[in-house]
Short mmCIF file of C-alpha atoms and ligand atoms in Angstrom, two decimals:
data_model
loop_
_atom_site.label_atom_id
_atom_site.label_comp_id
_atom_site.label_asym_id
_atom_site.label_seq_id
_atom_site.Cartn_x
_atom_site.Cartn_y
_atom_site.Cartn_z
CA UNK B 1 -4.11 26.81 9.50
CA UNK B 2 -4.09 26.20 5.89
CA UNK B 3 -6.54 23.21 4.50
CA UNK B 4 -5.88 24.11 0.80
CA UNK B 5 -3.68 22.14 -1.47
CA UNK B 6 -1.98 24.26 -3.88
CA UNK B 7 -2.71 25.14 -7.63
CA UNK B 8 0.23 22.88 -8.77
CA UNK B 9 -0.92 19.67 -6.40
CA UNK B 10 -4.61 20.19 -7.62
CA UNK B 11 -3.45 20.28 -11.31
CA UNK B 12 -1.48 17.32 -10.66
CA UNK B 13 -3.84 15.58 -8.82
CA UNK B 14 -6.48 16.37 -11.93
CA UNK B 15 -3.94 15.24 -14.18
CA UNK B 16 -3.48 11.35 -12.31
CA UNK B 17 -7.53 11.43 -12.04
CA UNK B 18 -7.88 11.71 -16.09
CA UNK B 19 -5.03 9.31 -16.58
CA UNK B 20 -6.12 7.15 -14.67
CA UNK B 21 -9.98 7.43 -15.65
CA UNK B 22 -8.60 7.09 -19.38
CA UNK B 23 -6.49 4.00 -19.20
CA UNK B 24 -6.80 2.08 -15.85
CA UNK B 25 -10.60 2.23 -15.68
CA UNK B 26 -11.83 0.73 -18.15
CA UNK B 27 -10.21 -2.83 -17.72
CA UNK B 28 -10.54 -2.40 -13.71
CA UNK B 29 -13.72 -5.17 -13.87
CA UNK B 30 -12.07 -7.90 -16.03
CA UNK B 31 -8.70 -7.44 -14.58
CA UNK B 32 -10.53 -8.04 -11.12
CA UNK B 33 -12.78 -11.20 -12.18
CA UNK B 34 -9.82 -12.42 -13.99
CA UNK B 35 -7.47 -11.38 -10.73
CA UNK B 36 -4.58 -10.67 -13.52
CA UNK B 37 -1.96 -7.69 -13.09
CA UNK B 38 -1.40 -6.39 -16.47
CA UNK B 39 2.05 -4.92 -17.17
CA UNK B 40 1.36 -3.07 -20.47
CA UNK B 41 -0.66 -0.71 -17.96
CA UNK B 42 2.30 -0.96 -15.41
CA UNK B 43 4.60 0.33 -18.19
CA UNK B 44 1.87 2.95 -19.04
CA UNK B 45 2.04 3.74 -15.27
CA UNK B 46 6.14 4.27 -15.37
CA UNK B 47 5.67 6.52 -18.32
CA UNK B 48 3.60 8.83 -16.62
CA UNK B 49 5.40 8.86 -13.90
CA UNK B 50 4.19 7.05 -11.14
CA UNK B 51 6.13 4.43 -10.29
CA UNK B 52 9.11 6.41 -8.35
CA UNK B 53 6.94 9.74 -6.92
CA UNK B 54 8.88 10.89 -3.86
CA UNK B 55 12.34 9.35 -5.28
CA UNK B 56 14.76 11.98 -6.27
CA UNK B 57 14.95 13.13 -10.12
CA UNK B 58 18.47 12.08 -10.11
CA UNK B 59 17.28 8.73 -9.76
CA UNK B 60 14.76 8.82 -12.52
CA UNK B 61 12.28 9.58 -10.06
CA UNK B 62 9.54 12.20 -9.80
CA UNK B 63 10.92 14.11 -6.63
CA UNK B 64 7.46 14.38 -5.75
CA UNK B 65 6.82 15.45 -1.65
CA UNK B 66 5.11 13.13 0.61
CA UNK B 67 1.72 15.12 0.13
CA UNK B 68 2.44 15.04 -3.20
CA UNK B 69 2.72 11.41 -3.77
CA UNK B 70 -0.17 10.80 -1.18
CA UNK B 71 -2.20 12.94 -3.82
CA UNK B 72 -0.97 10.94 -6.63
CA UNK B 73 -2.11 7.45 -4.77
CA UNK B 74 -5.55 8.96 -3.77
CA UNK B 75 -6.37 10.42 -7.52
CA UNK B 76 -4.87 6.96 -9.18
CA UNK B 77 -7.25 4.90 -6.94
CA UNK B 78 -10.60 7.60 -7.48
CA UNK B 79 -10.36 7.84 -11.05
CA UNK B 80 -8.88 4.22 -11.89
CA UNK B 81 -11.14 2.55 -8.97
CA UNK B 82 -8.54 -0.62 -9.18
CA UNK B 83 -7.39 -0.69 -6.04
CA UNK B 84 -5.29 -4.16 -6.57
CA UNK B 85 -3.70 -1.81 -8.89
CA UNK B 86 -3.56 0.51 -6.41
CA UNK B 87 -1.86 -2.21 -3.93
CA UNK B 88 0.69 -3.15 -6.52
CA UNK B 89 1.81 0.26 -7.35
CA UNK B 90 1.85 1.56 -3.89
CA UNK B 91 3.96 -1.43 -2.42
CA UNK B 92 6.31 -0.73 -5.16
CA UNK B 93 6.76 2.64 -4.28
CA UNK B 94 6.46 2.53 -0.56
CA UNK B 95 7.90 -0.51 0.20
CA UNK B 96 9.87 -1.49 -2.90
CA UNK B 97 11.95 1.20 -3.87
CA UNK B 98 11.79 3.92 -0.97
CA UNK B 99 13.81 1.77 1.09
CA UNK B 100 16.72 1.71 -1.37
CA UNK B 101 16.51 5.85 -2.05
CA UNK B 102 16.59 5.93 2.07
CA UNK B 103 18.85 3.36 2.86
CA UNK B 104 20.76 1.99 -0.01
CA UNK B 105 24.63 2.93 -0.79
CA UNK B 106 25.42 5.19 -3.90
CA UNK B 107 26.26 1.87 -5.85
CA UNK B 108 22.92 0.13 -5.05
CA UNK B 109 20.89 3.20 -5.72
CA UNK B 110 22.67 3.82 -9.56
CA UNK B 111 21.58 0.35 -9.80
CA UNK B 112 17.91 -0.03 -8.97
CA UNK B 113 16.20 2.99 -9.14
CA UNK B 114 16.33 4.37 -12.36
CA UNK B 115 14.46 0.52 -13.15
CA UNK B 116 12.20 0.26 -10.61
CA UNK B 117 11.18 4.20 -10.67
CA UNK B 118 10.35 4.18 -14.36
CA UNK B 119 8.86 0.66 -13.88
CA UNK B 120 11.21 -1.36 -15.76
CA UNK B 121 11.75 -2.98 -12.75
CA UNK B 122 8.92 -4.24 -10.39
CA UNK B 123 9.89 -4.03 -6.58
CA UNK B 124 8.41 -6.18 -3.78
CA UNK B 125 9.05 -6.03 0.72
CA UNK B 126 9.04 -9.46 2.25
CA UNK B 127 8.87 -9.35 6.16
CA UNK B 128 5.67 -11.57 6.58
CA UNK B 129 6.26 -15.23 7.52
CA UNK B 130 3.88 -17.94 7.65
CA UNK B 131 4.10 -17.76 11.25
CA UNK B 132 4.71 -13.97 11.55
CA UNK B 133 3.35 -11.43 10.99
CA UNK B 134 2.22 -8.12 13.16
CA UNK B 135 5.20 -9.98 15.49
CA UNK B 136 7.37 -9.11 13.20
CA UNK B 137 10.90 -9.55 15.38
CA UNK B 138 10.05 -12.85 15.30
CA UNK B 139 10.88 -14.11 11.66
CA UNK B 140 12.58 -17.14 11.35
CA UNK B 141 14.71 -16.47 8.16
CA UNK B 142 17.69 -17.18 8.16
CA UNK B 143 21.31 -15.51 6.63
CA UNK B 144 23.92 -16.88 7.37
CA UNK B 145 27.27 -15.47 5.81
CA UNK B 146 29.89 -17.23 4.02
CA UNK B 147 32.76 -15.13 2.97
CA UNK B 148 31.53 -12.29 0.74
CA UNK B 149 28.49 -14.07 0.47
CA UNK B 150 25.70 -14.49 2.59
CA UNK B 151 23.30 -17.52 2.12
CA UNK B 152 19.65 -16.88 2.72
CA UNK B 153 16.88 -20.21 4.33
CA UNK B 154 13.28 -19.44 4.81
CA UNK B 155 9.88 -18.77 3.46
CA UNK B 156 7.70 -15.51 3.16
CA UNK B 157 4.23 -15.00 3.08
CA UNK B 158 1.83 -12.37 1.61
CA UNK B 159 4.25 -10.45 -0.60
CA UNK B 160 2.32 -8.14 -2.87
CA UNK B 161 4.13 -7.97 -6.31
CA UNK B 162 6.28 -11.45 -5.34
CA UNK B 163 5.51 -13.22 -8.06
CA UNK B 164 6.17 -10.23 -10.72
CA UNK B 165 9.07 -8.01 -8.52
CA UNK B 166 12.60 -8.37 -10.03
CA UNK B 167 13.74 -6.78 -7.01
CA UNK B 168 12.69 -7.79 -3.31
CA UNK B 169 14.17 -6.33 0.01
CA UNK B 170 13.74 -9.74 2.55
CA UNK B 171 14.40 -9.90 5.34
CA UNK B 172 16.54 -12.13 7.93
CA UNK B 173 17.69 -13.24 11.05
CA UNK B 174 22.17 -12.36 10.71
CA UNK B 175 22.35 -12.97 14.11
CA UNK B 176 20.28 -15.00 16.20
CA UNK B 177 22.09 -14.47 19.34
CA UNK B 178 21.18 -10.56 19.36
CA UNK B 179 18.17 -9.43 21.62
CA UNK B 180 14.49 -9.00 20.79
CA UNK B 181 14.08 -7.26 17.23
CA UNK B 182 17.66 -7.31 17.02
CA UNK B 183 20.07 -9.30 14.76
CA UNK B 184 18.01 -8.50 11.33
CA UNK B 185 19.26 -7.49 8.03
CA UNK B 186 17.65 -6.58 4.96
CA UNK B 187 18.67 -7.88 1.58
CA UNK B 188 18.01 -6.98 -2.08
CA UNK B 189 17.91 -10.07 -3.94
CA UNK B 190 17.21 -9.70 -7.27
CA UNK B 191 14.50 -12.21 -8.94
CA UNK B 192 16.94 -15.02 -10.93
CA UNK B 193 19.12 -15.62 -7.66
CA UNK B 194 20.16 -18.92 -7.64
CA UNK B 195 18.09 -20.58 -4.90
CA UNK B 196 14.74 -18.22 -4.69
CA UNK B 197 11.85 -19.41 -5.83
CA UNK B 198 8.05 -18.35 -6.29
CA UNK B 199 6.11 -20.77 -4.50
CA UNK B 200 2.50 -20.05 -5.55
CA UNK B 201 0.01 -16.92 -5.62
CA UNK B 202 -2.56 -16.54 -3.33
CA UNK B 203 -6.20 -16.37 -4.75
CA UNK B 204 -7.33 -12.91 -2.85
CA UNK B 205 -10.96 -11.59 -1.71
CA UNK B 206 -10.51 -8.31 -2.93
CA UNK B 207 -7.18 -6.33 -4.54
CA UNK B 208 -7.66 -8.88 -7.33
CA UNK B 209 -5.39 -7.52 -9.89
CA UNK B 210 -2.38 -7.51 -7.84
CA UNK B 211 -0.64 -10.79 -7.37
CA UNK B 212 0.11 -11.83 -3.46
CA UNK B 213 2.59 -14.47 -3.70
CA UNK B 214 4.80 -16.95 -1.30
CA UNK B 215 8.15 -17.02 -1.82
CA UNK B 216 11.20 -19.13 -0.90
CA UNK B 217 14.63 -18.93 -0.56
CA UNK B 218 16.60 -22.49 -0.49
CA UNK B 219 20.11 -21.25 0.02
CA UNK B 220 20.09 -18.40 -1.75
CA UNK B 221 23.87 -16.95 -2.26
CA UNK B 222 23.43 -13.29 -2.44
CA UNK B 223 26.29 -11.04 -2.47
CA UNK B 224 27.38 -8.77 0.97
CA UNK B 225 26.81 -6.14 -1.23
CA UNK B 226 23.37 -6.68 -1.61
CA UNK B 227 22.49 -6.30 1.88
CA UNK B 228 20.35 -3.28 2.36
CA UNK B 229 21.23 -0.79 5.26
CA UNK B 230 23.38 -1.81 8.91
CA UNK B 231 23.75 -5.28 9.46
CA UNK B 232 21.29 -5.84 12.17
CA UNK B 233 19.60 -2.94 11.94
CA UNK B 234 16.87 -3.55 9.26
CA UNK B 235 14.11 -4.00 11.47
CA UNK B 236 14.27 -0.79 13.19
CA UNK B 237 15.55 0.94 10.66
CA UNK B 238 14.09 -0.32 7.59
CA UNK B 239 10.89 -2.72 8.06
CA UNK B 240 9.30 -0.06 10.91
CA UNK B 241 10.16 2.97 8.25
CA UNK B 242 7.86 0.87 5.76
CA UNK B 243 5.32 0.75 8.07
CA UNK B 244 5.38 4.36 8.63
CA UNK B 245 4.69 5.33 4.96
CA UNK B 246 1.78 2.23 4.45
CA UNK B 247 0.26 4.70 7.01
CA UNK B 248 0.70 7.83 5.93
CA UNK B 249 0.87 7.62 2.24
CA UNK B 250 0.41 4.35 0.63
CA UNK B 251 -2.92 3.97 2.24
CA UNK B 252 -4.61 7.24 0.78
CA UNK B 253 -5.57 4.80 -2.41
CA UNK B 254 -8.37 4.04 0.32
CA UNK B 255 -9.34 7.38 0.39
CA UNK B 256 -9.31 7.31 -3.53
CA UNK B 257 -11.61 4.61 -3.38
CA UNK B 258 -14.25 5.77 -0.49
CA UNK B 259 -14.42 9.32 -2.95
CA UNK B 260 -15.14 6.95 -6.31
CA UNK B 261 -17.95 5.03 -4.09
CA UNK B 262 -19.47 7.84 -2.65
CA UNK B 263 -19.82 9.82 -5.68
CA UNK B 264 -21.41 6.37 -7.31
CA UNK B 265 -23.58 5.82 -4.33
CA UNK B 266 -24.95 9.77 -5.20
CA UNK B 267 -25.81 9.22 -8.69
CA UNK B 268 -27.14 6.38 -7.69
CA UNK B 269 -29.39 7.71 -4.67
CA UNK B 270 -30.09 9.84 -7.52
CA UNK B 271 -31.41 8.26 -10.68
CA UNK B 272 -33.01 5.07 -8.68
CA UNK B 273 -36.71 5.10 -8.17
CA UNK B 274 -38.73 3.09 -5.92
CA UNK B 275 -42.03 3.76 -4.59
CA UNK B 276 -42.85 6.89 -7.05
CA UNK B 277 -39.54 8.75 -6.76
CA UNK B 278 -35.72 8.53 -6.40
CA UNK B 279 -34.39 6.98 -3.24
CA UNK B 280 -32.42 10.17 -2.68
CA UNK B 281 -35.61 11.82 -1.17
CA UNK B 282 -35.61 9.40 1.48
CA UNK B 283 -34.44 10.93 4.63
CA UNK B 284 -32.86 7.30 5.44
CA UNK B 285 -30.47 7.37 2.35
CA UNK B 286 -29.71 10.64 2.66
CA UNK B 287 -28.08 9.92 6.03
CA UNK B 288 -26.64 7.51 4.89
CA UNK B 289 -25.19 9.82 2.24
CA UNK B 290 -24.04 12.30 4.57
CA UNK B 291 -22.63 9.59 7.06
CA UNK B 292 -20.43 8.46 4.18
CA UNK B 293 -18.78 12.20 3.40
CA UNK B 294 -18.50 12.44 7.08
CA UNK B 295 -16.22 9.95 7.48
CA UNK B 296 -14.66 10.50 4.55
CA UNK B 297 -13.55 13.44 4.72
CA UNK B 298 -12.62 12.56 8.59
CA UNK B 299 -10.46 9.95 6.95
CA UNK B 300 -9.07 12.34 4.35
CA UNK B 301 -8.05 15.19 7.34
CA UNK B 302 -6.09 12.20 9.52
CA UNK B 303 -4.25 10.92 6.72
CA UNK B 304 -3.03 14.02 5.45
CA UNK B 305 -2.02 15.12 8.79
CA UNK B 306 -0.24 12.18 8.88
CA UNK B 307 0.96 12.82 5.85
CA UNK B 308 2.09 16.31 6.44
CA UNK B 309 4.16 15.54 10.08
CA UNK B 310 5.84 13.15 8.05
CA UNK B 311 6.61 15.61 5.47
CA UNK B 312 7.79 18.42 7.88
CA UNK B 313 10.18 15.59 9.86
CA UNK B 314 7.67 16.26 12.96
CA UNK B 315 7.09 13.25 15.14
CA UNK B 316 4.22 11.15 14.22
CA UNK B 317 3.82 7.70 15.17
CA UNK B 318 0.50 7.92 17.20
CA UNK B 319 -1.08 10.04 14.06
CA UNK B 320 -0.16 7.63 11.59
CA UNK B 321 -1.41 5.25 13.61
CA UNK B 322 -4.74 7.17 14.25
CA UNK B 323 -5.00 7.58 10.70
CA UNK B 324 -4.29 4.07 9.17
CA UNK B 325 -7.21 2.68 12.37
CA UNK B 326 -9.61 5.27 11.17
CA UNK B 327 -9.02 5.11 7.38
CA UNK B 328 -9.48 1.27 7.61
CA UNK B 329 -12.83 1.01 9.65
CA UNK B 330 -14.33 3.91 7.75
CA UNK B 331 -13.29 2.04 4.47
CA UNK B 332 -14.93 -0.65 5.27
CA UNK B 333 -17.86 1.16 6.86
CA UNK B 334 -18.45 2.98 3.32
CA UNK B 335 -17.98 0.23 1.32
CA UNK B 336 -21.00 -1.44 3.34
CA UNK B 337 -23.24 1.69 3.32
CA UNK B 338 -22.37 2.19 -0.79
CA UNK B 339 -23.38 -1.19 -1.53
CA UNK B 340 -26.77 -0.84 0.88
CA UNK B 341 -27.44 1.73 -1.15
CA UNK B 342 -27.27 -0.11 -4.29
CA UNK B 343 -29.73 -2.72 -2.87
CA UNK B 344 -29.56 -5.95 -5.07
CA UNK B 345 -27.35 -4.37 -7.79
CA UNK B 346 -25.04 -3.91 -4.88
CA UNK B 347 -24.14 -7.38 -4.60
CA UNK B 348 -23.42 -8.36 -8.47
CA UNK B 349 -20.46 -8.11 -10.06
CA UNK B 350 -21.52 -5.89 -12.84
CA UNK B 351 -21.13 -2.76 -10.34
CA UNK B 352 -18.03 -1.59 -9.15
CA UNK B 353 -19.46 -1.26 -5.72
CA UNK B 354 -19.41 -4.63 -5.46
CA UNK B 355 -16.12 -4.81 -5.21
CA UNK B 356 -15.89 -1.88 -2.28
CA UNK B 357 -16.07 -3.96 0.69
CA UNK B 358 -13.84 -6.99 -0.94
CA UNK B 359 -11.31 -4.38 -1.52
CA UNK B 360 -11.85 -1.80 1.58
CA UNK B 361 -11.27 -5.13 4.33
CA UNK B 362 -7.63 -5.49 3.64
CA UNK B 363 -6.95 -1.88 4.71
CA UNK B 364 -7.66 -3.19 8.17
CA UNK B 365 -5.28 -6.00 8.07
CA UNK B 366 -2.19 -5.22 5.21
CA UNK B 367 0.17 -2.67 6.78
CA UNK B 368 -0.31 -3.34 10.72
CA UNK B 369 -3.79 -4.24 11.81
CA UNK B 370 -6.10 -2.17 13.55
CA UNK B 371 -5.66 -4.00 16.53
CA UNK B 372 -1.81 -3.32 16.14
CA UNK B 373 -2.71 0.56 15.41
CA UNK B 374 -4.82 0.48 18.66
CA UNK B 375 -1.69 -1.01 20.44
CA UNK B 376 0.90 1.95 19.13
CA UNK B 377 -1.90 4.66 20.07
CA UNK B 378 -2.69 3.41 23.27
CA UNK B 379 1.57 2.86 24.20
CA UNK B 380 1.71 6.56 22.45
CA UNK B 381 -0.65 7.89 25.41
CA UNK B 382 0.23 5.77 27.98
CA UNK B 383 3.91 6.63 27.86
CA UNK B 384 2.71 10.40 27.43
CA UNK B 385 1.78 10.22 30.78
C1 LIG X 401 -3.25 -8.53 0.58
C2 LIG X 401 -2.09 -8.52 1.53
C3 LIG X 401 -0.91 -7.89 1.16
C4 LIG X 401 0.22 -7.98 1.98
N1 LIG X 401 1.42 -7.48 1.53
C5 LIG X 401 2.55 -7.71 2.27
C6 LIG X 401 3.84 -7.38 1.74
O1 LIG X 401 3.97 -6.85 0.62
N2 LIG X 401 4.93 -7.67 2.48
C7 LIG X 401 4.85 -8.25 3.72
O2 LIG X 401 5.88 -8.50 4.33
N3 LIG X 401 3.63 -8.58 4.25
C8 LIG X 401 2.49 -8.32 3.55
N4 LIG X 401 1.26 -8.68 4.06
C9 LIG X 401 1.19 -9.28 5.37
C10 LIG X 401 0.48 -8.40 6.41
O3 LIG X 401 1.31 -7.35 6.78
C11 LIG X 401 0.11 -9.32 7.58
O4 LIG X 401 -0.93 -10.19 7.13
C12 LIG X 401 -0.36 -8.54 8.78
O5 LIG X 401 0.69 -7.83 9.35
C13 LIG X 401 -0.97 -9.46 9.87
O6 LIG X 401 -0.14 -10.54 10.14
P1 LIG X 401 -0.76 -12.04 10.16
O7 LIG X 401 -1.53 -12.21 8.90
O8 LIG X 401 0.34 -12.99 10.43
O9 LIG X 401 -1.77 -12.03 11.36
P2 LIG X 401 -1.42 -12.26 12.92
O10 LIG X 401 -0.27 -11.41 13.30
O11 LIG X 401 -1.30 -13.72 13.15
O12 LIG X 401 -2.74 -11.74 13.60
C14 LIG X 401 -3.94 -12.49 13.65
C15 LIG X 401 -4.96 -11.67 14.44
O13 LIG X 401 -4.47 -11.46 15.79
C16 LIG X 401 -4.39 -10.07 16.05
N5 LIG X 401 -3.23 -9.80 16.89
C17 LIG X 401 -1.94 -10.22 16.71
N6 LIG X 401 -1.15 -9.74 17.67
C18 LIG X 401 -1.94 -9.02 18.50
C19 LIG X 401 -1.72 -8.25 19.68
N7 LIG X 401 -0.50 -8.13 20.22
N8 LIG X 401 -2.77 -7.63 20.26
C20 LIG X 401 -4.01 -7.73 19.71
N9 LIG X 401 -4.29 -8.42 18.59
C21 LIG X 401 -3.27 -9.05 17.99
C22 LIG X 401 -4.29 -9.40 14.70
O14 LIG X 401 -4.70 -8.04 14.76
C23 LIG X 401 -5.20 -10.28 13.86
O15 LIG X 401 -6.52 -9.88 14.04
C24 LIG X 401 0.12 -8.60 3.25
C25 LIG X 401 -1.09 -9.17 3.66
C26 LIG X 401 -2.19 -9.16 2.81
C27 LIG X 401 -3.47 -9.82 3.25
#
């Protein structure tokens, strides 16, 4: 068994960690008080490349693999430490424009990708209702279709990117008469459809600098064409694949993160004195230290085992799982411990720690929530048996 990444990936990944350390850092504090997404940065983003990682070059993409792009995500988030950045960019890629390389036909993909993967476009996934959400089959919105058209009523809630995506897949109820998770279609509608509308954007704890947004669609004609995959089918087919790679790739800009507040929490440990010397000689923050690294790199092993099933076409559904409930707790488990660490400085806004925990708790909630990971693991080895 082989732990190492390659020479290429760890070029790469030192490559995203300058970039990012050059031009997303140093704005990461205002852009977070300020809760602002800045598209000069996005466009910066798209020029390097990565805005459309595991989409084909053909495509304008970067062809990257899945470990690849999960490297990409991890060394954006350590060296840029904006994880609403982070957020925006991965639910672009993930969500916003994998579907189309996976599922779109040859028409829709000339048409969308080459925007959204150099980041011309923005792209956005709207499953999330105001009164669904980890019960996803149960959405309420509605398409109904009218000749060649198909006319889309209902609300979504929680979209990252909404406000700013020119491009979201949403999706709806085609037929209601269908059985349980059946009957739904996904649907690119592009931003200046007649009928949708941004309803507001939702002032966030953490992931400040990437706009979460409700959206509305008051019947919205889209064209047949637009609709994304099998009638029917999308949320099987489409809306469960999205899951799968918030698991196993998008969230390794948490791993980014628990590396950037470890290695702050060190220096830290290290150049702080209290009672004579620096805290770092105390046995307590030492474990404290170590407890960190520990479940990092725990966290790091389970996503990128995740990461590589996924990329060798393996089955993987309880190991995502596994991966995106351990990832999240020991997020937020870091997050606390950093910030401990930084006693009262901890708790201003000065320090980027201070933003670890507001950031690390959506990890347990955006994507599935650990309670829903604990489900799928616990059906995985039930049924096993
Ligand atoms: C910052 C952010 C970004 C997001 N981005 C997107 C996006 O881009 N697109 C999108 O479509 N959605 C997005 N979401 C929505 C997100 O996926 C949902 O919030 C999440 O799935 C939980 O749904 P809910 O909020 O309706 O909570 P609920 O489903 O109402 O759950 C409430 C609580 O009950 C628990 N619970 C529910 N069912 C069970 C069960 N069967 N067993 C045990 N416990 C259960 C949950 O774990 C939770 O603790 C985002 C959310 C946030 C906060």
């Amino acid at each position: 068994m082989d732990f190492r990444h390659s020479e290429e990936q760890l070029a790469f990944y030192k490559s995203v960690f300058d970039f990012a350390a050059e031009k997303v850092e140093p704005g990461a504090h205002t852009r977070d008080i300020e809760g602002r997404f800045d598209h000069d940065l996005w466009a910066e983003l798209g020029g390097f490349g990565l805005l459309g990682l595991p989409v084909p070059e053909q495509y304008g993409g970067s062809g990257a693999d899945i470990i690849t792009t999960c490297l990409a995500l991890e060394a954006l988030a350590e060296g840029g430490g904006d994880a609403g950045l982070g957020l925006s960019v991965g639910a672009h890629v993930t969500i916003g424009t994998v579907p189309i390389w996976l599922h779109g036909t040859e028409e829709q993909k000339q048409k969308y990708l080459p925007k959204l993967t150099t980041g011309e476009y923005i792209g956005a996934m709207a499953i999330t209702e105001p009164e669904a959400g980890s019960d996803a089959a149960s959405i309420k919105c509605r398409a109904r279709r009218d000749g060649n058209e198909w006319v889309l009523s209902g609300s979504k809630i929680f979209i990252t990117n909404g406000s700013i995506a020119d491009t979201i897949i949403a999706l709806a109820v085609t037929d209601p008469d269908a059985g349980p998770g059946q009957g739904i279609s996904a649907f690119i509608v592009e931003r200046d459809t007649l009928g949708f509308s941004v309803g507001r954007d939702l002032d966030k704890m953490g992931t400040r600098s990437s706009p979460l947004s409700l959206l509305h669609f008051d019947d919205c004609r889209v064209p047949h064409d637009s609709m994304l995959g099998d009638e029917g089918a999308a949320l099987w087919a489409v809306a469960f694949e999205c899951f799968d790679w918030e698991r196993t790739v998008m969230i390794a800009s948490s791993i980014g993160g628990m590396k950037a507040s470890l290695s702050a929490a060190v220096a830290y440990a290290k150049e702080r004195v209290a009672f004579g010397k620096p805290i770092a000689h105390q046995q307590v923050i030492q474990h404290k230290l170590a407890d960190m690294k520990t479940q990092l790199d725990a966290a790091r092993l389970l996503l990128y085992r995740a990461a590589w099933l996924k990329q060798e076409g393996l089955p993987h559904q309880t190991e995502a799982s596994v991966a995106k409930l351990f990832v999240a707790e020991a997020a937020m488990r870091n997050a606390v411990e950093g910030t401990q660490i930084f006693g009262g400085y901890g708790y201003i806004k000065e320090y980027p720690i201070e933003r670890s925990m507001r950031d690390a708790k959506l990890v347990s909630i955006g994507g599935g929530t650990s309670e829903i990971q604990k489900m799928i693991v616990a059906r995985g080895l039930l049924e096993e048996q």
